[in-house]
Amino acid sequence: MRGKTHLTIGVLASLQASMLFNKPLSLINVVVCSLFSILPDLDTSNSIISNTILNHHFSKKIYKIVIYTLNILIFLISLKINGNFLISSIVTFISIIILEAKITHGFLRKLLLSLTFILLAICIYLINGKFYFILFTIILALFPWLKHRKLSHSLLAILIINFLLKQIELLTNISNICFFGTIGYSSHLFLGDLFTKSGIPLFYPLSEKKFSFGFLRVGGTLSNILEIIFVLFLIILIILTLIKF
């Protein structure tokens, strides 16, 4: 499913869960549920959450700067070593072809996203932040390097998120962030990607078998229409729940 659909479902899931489980819903709970509803897709560099943290156009500019800088450095070093302009140009040309095959824009985005969370973890440490805040941030730094729809889309990931959020909730005394954060994360899997054609590996890493209850293809016209219908269905369920209660 598309990121904005996951985000919408996350908000609706927080409303529905609040009524069904009699949990008071605050603005921060809605925000937490929404953020965690798109968090699993941090394992792909072009997701809505990745682009929110690091603008795609900005990272492209950085990528060009990195490539041009490496180009100049390789040429200058080669020229200094052999003193021949033609040979240095050929060496630079070959080196850049190899480097561009290895240092892609996607690779650089992953690196920059990870460095952002690592820097945040360092800042939290320097201000004497609690251990679980640091641990949670470091785990987020690992997300961009995960294979898409592997660990991040498993039951194990939900358990890890639930545990860390519970510790953070105890440290901050902010009510129900564990509950709504887990609801948001779970909505991404069970109210979203489980209905796509590619499915999700629920029992990863014990098994890589992917489970699927649908045929949605992300970005397809039919899939986009069905996503809208599904969102409308969830809204109707919330209205019926309101009437019942």
mmCIF file of C-alpha atoms in Angstrom:
data_model
loop_
_atom_site.group_PDB
_atom_site.id
_atom_site.type_symbol
_atom_site.label_atom_id
_atom_site.label_comp_id
_atom_site.label_asym_id
_atom_site.label_seq_id
_atom_site.Cartn_x
_atom_site.Cartn_y
_atom_site.Cartn_z
ATOM 1 C CA MET A 1 0.000 0.000 0.000
ATOM 2 C CA ARG A 2 0.983 3.612 -0.496
ATOM 3 C CA GLY A 3 2.437 5.571 2.410
ATOM 4 C CA LYS A 4 -0.474 7.998 2.631
ATOM 5 C CA THR A 5 -2.901 5.071 2.796
ATOM 6 C CA HIS A 6 -0.911 3.529 5.661
ATOM 7 C CA LEU A 7 -0.937 6.913 7.406
ATOM 8 C CA THR A 8 -4.710 7.290 7.003
ATOM 9 C CA ILE A 9 -5.314 3.754 8.231
ATOM 10 C CA GLY A 10 -3.058 4.458 11.215
ATOM 11 C CA VAL A 11 -5.185 7.441 12.254
ATOM 12 C CA LEU A 12 -8.414 5.476 11.787
ATOM 13 C CA ALA A 13 -6.956 2.518 13.700
ATOM 14 C CA SER A 14 -6.154 4.782 16.654
ATOM 15 C CA LEU A 15 -9.757 6.042 16.724
ATOM 16 C CA GLN A 16 -11.235 2.548 16.458
ATOM 17 C CA ALA A 17 -8.874 1.069 19.058
ATOM 18 C CA SER A 18 -9.616 3.927 21.462
ATOM 19 C CA MET A 19 -13.331 3.113 21.383
ATOM 20 C CA LEU A 20 -13.040 -0.682 21.393
ATOM 21 C CA PHE A 21 -10.517 -0.860 24.250
ATOM 22 C CA ASN A 22 -11.761 2.208 26.129
ATOM 23 C CA LYS A 23 -8.405 3.972 25.911
ATOM 24 C CA PRO A 24 -8.413 7.769 26.147
ATOM 25 C CA LEU A 25 -7.031 9.231 22.941
ATOM 26 C CA SER A 26 -4.820 12.305 23.114
ATOM 27 C CA LEU A 27 -3.231 14.257 20.286
ATOM 28 C CA ILE A 28 0.171 12.728 21.056
ATOM 29 C CA ASN A 29 -1.362 9.240 20.858
ATOM 30 C CA VAL A 30 -2.763 10.008 17.388
ATOM 31 C CA VAL A 31 0.632 11.348 16.291
ATOM 32 C CA VAL A 32 2.450 8.293 17.678
ATOM 33 C CA CYS A 33 -0.005 5.891 16.026
ATOM 34 C CA SER A 34 0.314 7.746 12.719
ATOM 35 C CA LEU A 35 4.114 7.788 12.783
ATOM 36 C CA PHE A 36 4.360 4.120 13.646
ATOM 37 C CA SER A 37 1.876 3.223 10.923
ATOM 38 C CA ILE A 38 4.463 4.295 8.323
ATOM 39 C CA LEU A 39 7.598 3.338 10.294
ATOM 40 C CA PRO A 40 7.942 -0.196 8.812
ATOM 41 C CA ASP A 41 8.669 1.341 5.395
ATOM 42 C CA LEU A 42 11.787 3.044 6.748
ATOM 43 C CA ASP A 43 13.520 -0.010 5.263
ATOM 44 C CA THR A 44 13.023 1.501 1.802
ATOM 45 C CA SER A 45 14.764 4.751 0.885
ATOM 46 C CA ASN A 46 11.823 6.190 -1.086
ATOM 47 C CA SER A 47 9.075 5.772 1.499
ATOM 48 C CA ILE A 48 7.004 8.658 2.837
ATOM 49 C CA ILE A 49 8.762 8.515 6.223
ATOM 50 C CA SER A 50 12.231 8.392 4.619
ATOM 51 C CA ASN A 51 11.399 11.428 2.468
ATOM 52 C CA THR A 52 10.040 13.253 5.524
ATOM 53 C CA ILE A 53 13.279 12.731 7.411
ATOM 54 C CA LEU A 54 15.497 13.353 4.390
ATOM 55 C CA ASN A 55 14.100 15.179 1.365
ATOM 56 C CA HIS A 56 14.643 13.176 -1.816
ATOM 57 C CA HIS A 57 15.715 16.191 -3.904
ATOM 58 C CA PHE A 58 18.115 17.340 -1.184
ATOM 59 C CA SER A 59 19.824 13.927 -1.033
ATOM 60 C CA LYS A 60 20.153 13.956 -4.850
ATOM 61 C CA LYS A 61 22.047 17.237 -4.613
ATOM 62 C CA ILE A 62 24.320 15.774 -1.945
ATOM 63 C CA TYR A 63 24.862 12.733 -4.174
ATOM 64 C CA LYS A 64 25.988 14.950 -7.063
ATOM 65 C CA ILE A 65 28.322 16.887 -4.765
ATOM 66 C CA VAL A 66 29.846 13.634 -3.476
ATOM 67 C CA ILE A 67 30.390 12.248 -7.003
ATOM 68 C CA TYR A 68 31.867 15.505 -8.320
ATOM 69 C CA THR A 69 34.123 15.833 -5.274
ATOM 70 C CA LEU A 70 35.390 12.266 -5.666
ATOM 71 C CA ASN A 71 35.940 12.914 -9.373
ATOM 72 C CA ILE A 72 38.125 15.944 -8.667
ATOM 73 C CA LEU A 73 40.044 14.242 -5.839
ATOM 74 C CA ILE A 74 40.810 11.140 -7.896
ATOM 75 C CA PHE A 75 42.014 13.277 -10.800
ATOM 76 C CA LEU A 76 44.245 15.462 -8.594
ATOM 77 C CA ILE A 77 45.740 12.479 -6.755
ATOM 78 C CA SER A 78 46.364 10.622 -10.003
ATOM 79 C CA LEU A 79 47.927 13.715 -11.579
ATOM 80 C CA LYS A 80 50.193 14.180 -8.578
ATOM 81 C CA ILE A 81 51.328 10.541 -8.722
ATOM 82 C CA ASN A 82 52.102 10.226 -12.463
ATOM 83 C CA GLY A 83 52.133 13.844 -13.672
ATOM 84 C CA ASN A 84 50.425 12.888 -16.948
ATOM 85 C CA PHE A 85 47.159 14.676 -17.729
ATOM 86 C CA LEU A 86 45.907 12.061 -20.218
ATOM 87 C CA ILE A 87 46.631 9.076 -17.971
ATOM 88 C CA SER A 88 45.063 10.855 -14.995
ATOM 89 C CA SER A 89 41.921 11.566 -17.048
ATOM 90 C CA ILE A 90 41.629 7.909 -18.074
ATOM 91 C CA VAL A 91 42.187 6.713 -14.473
ATOM 92 C CA THR A 92 39.570 9.169 -13.219
ATOM 93 C CA PHE A 93 37.065 8.100 -15.882
ATOM 94 C CA ILE A 94 37.446 4.395 -15.025
ATOM 95 C CA SER A 95 37.378 5.064 -11.267
ATOM 96 C CA ILE A 96 34.185 7.104 -11.472
ATOM 97 C CA ILE A 97 32.430 4.393 -13.488
ATOM 98 C CA ILE A 98 33.306 1.884 -10.745
ATOM 99 C CA LEU A 99 32.379 4.264 -7.905
ATOM 100 C CA GLU A 100 29.010 5.209 -9.433
ATOM 101 C CA ALA A 101 28.177 1.510 -9.672
ATOM 102 C CA LYS A 102 28.905 1.113 -5.958
ATOM 103 C CA ILE A 103 27.912 4.485 -4.512
ATOM 104 C CA THR A 104 24.358 4.853 -5.803
ATOM 105 C CA HIS A 105 21.835 7.473 -4.724
ATOM 106 C CA GLY A 106 19.907 4.777 -2.842
ATOM 107 C CA PHE A 107 23.046 3.744 -0.951
ATOM 108 C CA LEU A 108 23.812 7.343 -0.035
ATOM 109 C CA ARG A 109 20.242 7.898 1.208
ATOM 110 C CA LYS A 110 20.498 4.850 3.456
ATOM 111 C CA LEU A 111 23.803 6.133 4.799
ATOM 112 C CA LEU A 112 22.473 9.643 5.436
ATOM 113 C CA LEU A 113 19.308 8.328 7.123
ATOM 114 C CA SER A 114 21.377 6.097 9.393
ATOM 115 C CA LEU A 115 23.789 8.909 10.223
ATOM 116 C CA THR A 116 20.822 11.146 11.113
ATOM 117 C CA PHE A 117 19.580 8.654 13.718
ATOM 118 C CA ILE A 118 23.109 7.946 14.977
ATOM 119 C CA LEU A 119 23.646 11.681 15.449
ATOM 120 C CA LEU A 120 20.322 11.858 17.299
ATOM 121 C CA ALA A 121 21.405 8.944 19.530
ATOM 122 C CA ILE A 122 24.669 10.748 20.316
ATOM 123 C CA CYS A 123 22.769 13.930 21.198
ATOM 124 C CA ILE A 124 20.449 11.983 23.496
ATOM 125 C CA TYR A 125 23.494 10.408 25.169
ATOM 126 C CA LEU A 126 25.223 13.778 25.615
ATOM 127 C CA ILE A 127 22.198 15.238 27.404
ATOM 128 C CA ASN A 128 22.131 12.151 29.653
ATOM 129 C CA GLY A 129 19.087 10.678 27.960
ATOM 130 C CA LYS A 130 17.736 7.343 29.119
ATOM 131 C CA PHE A 131 19.112 4.094 27.722
ATOM 132 C CA TYR A 132 15.903 3.008 25.965
ATOM 133 C CA PHE A 133 15.664 6.276 24.040
ATOM 134 C CA ILE A 134 19.205 5.706 22.768
ATOM 135 C CA LEU A 135 18.525 2.041 21.975
ATOM 136 C CA PHE A 136 15.339 2.888 20.084
ATOM 137 C CA THR A 137 17.159 5.517 18.006
ATOM 138 C CA ILE A 138 19.987 3.096 17.183
ATOM 139 C CA ILE A 139 17.444 0.508 16.021
ATOM 140 C CA LEU A 140 15.930 3.143 13.734
ATOM 141 C CA ALA A 141 19.436 3.740 12.348
ATOM 142 C CA LEU A 142 19.522 0.058 11.328
ATOM 143 C CA PHE A 143 16.115 0.127 9.591
ATOM 144 C CA PRO A 144 17.327 1.627 6.261
ATOM 145 C CA TRP A 145 19.722 -1.319 5.836
ATOM 146 C CA LEU A 146 17.078 -3.988 6.335
ATOM 147 C CA LYS A 147 15.788 -5.827 3.292
ATOM 148 C CA HIS A 148 12.378 -4.456 2.361
ATOM 149 C CA ARG A 149 9.500 -6.415 3.903
ATOM 150 C CA LYS A 150 11.699 -8.684 5.955
ATOM 151 C CA LEU A 151 12.330 -8.099 9.692
ATOM 152 C CA SER A 152 10.452 -4.781 9.750
ATOM 153 C CA HIS A 153 7.304 -6.536 8.502
ATOM 154 C CA SER A 154 7.321 -9.418 10.980
ATOM 155 C CA LEU A 155 5.748 -10.274 14.320
ATOM 156 C CA LEU A 156 9.200 -10.006 15.903
ATOM 157 C CA ALA A 157 9.394 -6.341 14.879
ATOM 158 C CA ILE A 158 6.030 -5.685 16.552
ATOM 159 C CA LEU A 159 7.283 -7.299 19.766
ATOM 160 C CA ILE A 160 10.493 -5.242 19.711
ATOM 161 C CA ILE A 161 8.575 -2.007 19.081
ATOM 162 C CA ASN A 162 6.081 -2.860 21.827
ATOM 163 C CA PHE A 163 8.851 -3.560 24.350
ATOM 164 C CA LEU A 164 10.804 -0.381 23.591
ATOM 165 C CA LEU A 165 7.696 1.816 23.604
ATOM 166 C CA LYS A 166 6.642 0.361 26.942
ATOM 167 C CA GLN A 167 9.994 1.295 28.469
ATOM 168 C CA ILE A 168 9.765 4.790 26.986
ATOM 169 C CA GLU A 169 6.195 5.125 28.286
ATOM 170 C CA LEU A 170 7.358 4.213 31.793
ATOM 171 C CA LEU A 171 10.194 6.725 31.585
ATOM 172 C CA THR A 172 8.070 9.607 30.259
ATOM 173 C CA ASN A 173 4.770 8.831 32.016
ATOM 174 C CA ILE A 174 2.946 9.559 28.744
ATOM 175 C CA SER A 175 -0.115 7.336 28.843
ATOM 176 C CA ASN A 176 -0.815 4.726 26.176
ATOM 177 C CA ILE A 177 1.998 5.546 23.718
ATOM 178 C CA CYS A 178 2.943 1.861 23.811
ATOM 179 C CA PHE A 179 -0.607 0.788 23.040
ATOM 180 C CA PHE A 180 -1.211 3.250 20.202
ATOM 181 C CA GLY A 181 2.309 2.929 18.800
ATOM 182 C CA THR A 182 1.882 -0.841 18.599
ATOM 183 C CA ILE A 183 -1.573 -0.419 17.049
ATOM 184 C CA GLY A 184 -0.102 1.894 14.417
ATOM 185 C CA TYR A 185 2.771 -0.433 13.583
ATOM 186 C CA SER A 186 0.456 -3.456 13.463
ATOM 187 C CA SER A 187 -1.996 -1.609 11.211
ATOM 188 C CA HIS A 188 0.736 -1.289 8.597
ATOM 189 C CA LEU A 189 1.085 -5.058 8.508
ATOM 190 C CA PHE A 190 -2.397 -6.437 9.192
ATOM 191 C CA LEU A 191 -4.555 -3.684 7.683
ATOM 192 C CA GLY A 192 -2.164 -2.925 4.863
ATOM 193 C CA ASP A 193 0.646 -5.003 3.406
ATOM 194 C CA LEU A 194 -0.980 -8.320 4.294
ATOM 195 C CA PHE A 195 -3.478 -7.566 1.517
ATOM 196 C CA THR A 196 -0.837 -6.887 -1.133
ATOM 197 C CA LYS A 197 0.195 -9.436 -3.730
ATOM 198 C CA SER A 198 3.763 -9.755 -2.405
ATOM 199 C CA GLY A 199 2.614 -10.306 1.209
ATOM 200 C CA ILE A 200 4.713 -10.153 4.371
ATOM 201 C CA PRO A 201 6.983 -12.660 6.201
ATOM 202 C CA LEU A 202 5.160 -12.749 9.552
ATOM 203 C CA PHE A 203 7.495 -15.309 11.150
ATOM 204 C CA TYR A 204 10.783 -13.873 9.892
ATOM 205 C CA PRO A 205 13.616 -14.727 10.716
ATOM 206 C CA LEU A 206 12.343 -18.234 11.583
ATOM 207 C CA SER A 207 10.717 -18.455 8.169
ATOM 208 C CA GLU A 208 10.841 -16.264 5.056
ATOM 209 C CA LYS A 209 7.456 -17.508 3.846
ATOM 210 C CA LYS A 210 5.265 -14.538 2.941
ATOM 211 C CA PHE A 211 1.567 -14.466 3.801
ATOM 212 C CA SER A 212 -0.932 -12.643 1.624
ATOM 213 C CA PHE A 213 -4.727 -12.296 1.765
ATOM 214 C CA GLY A 214 -5.063 -10.103 -1.301
ATOM 215 C CA PHE A 215 -3.822 -9.124 -4.712
ATOM 216 C CA LEU A 216 -3.132 -5.388 -4.366
ATOM 217 C CA ARG A 217 -0.168 -4.065 -6.322
ATOM 218 C CA VAL A 218 1.297 -0.858 -4.920
ATOM 219 C CA GLY A 219 0.728 2.030 -7.313
ATOM 220 C CA GLY A 220 -1.683 0.181 -9.601
ATOM 221 C CA THR A 221 -4.884 1.995 -10.610
ATOM 222 C CA LEU A 222 -7.159 -0.777 -9.373
ATOM 223 C CA SER A 223 -5.177 -1.083 -6.152
ATOM 224 C CA ASN A 224 -5.432 2.665 -5.524
ATOM 225 C CA ILE A 225 -9.220 2.512 -5.963
ATOM 226 C CA LEU A 226 -9.473 -0.492 -3.639
ATOM 227 C CA GLU A 227 -7.343 1.312 -1.041
ATOM 228 C CA ILE A 228 -9.834 4.188 -1.051
ATOM 229 C CA ILE A 229 -12.746 1.761 -0.714
ATOM 230 C CA PHE A 230 -10.977 0.043 2.188
ATOM 231 C CA VAL A 231 -10.410 3.379 3.958
ATOM 232 C CA LEU A 232 -14.086 4.266 3.493
ATOM 233 C CA PHE A 233 -14.996 0.869 4.938
ATOM 234 C CA LEU A 234 -12.897 1.604 8.044
ATOM 235 C CA ILE A 235 -14.580 4.992 8.414
ATOM 236 C CA ILE A 236 -18.003 3.307 8.264
ATOM 237 C CA LEU A 237 -16.889 0.853 10.977
ATOM 238 C CA ILE A 238 -15.868 3.769 13.203
ATOM 239 C CA ILE A 239 -19.238 5.467 12.669
ATOM 240 C CA LEU A 240 -21.068 2.210 13.503
ATOM 241 C CA THR A 241 -18.927 1.826 16.624
ATOM 242 C CA LEU A 242 -19.785 5.389 17.679
ATOM 243 C CA ILE A 243 -23.485 4.660 17.215
ATOM 244 C CA LYS A 244 -23.233 1.425 19.188
ATOM 245 C CA PHE A 245 -21.396 3.025 22.100
#
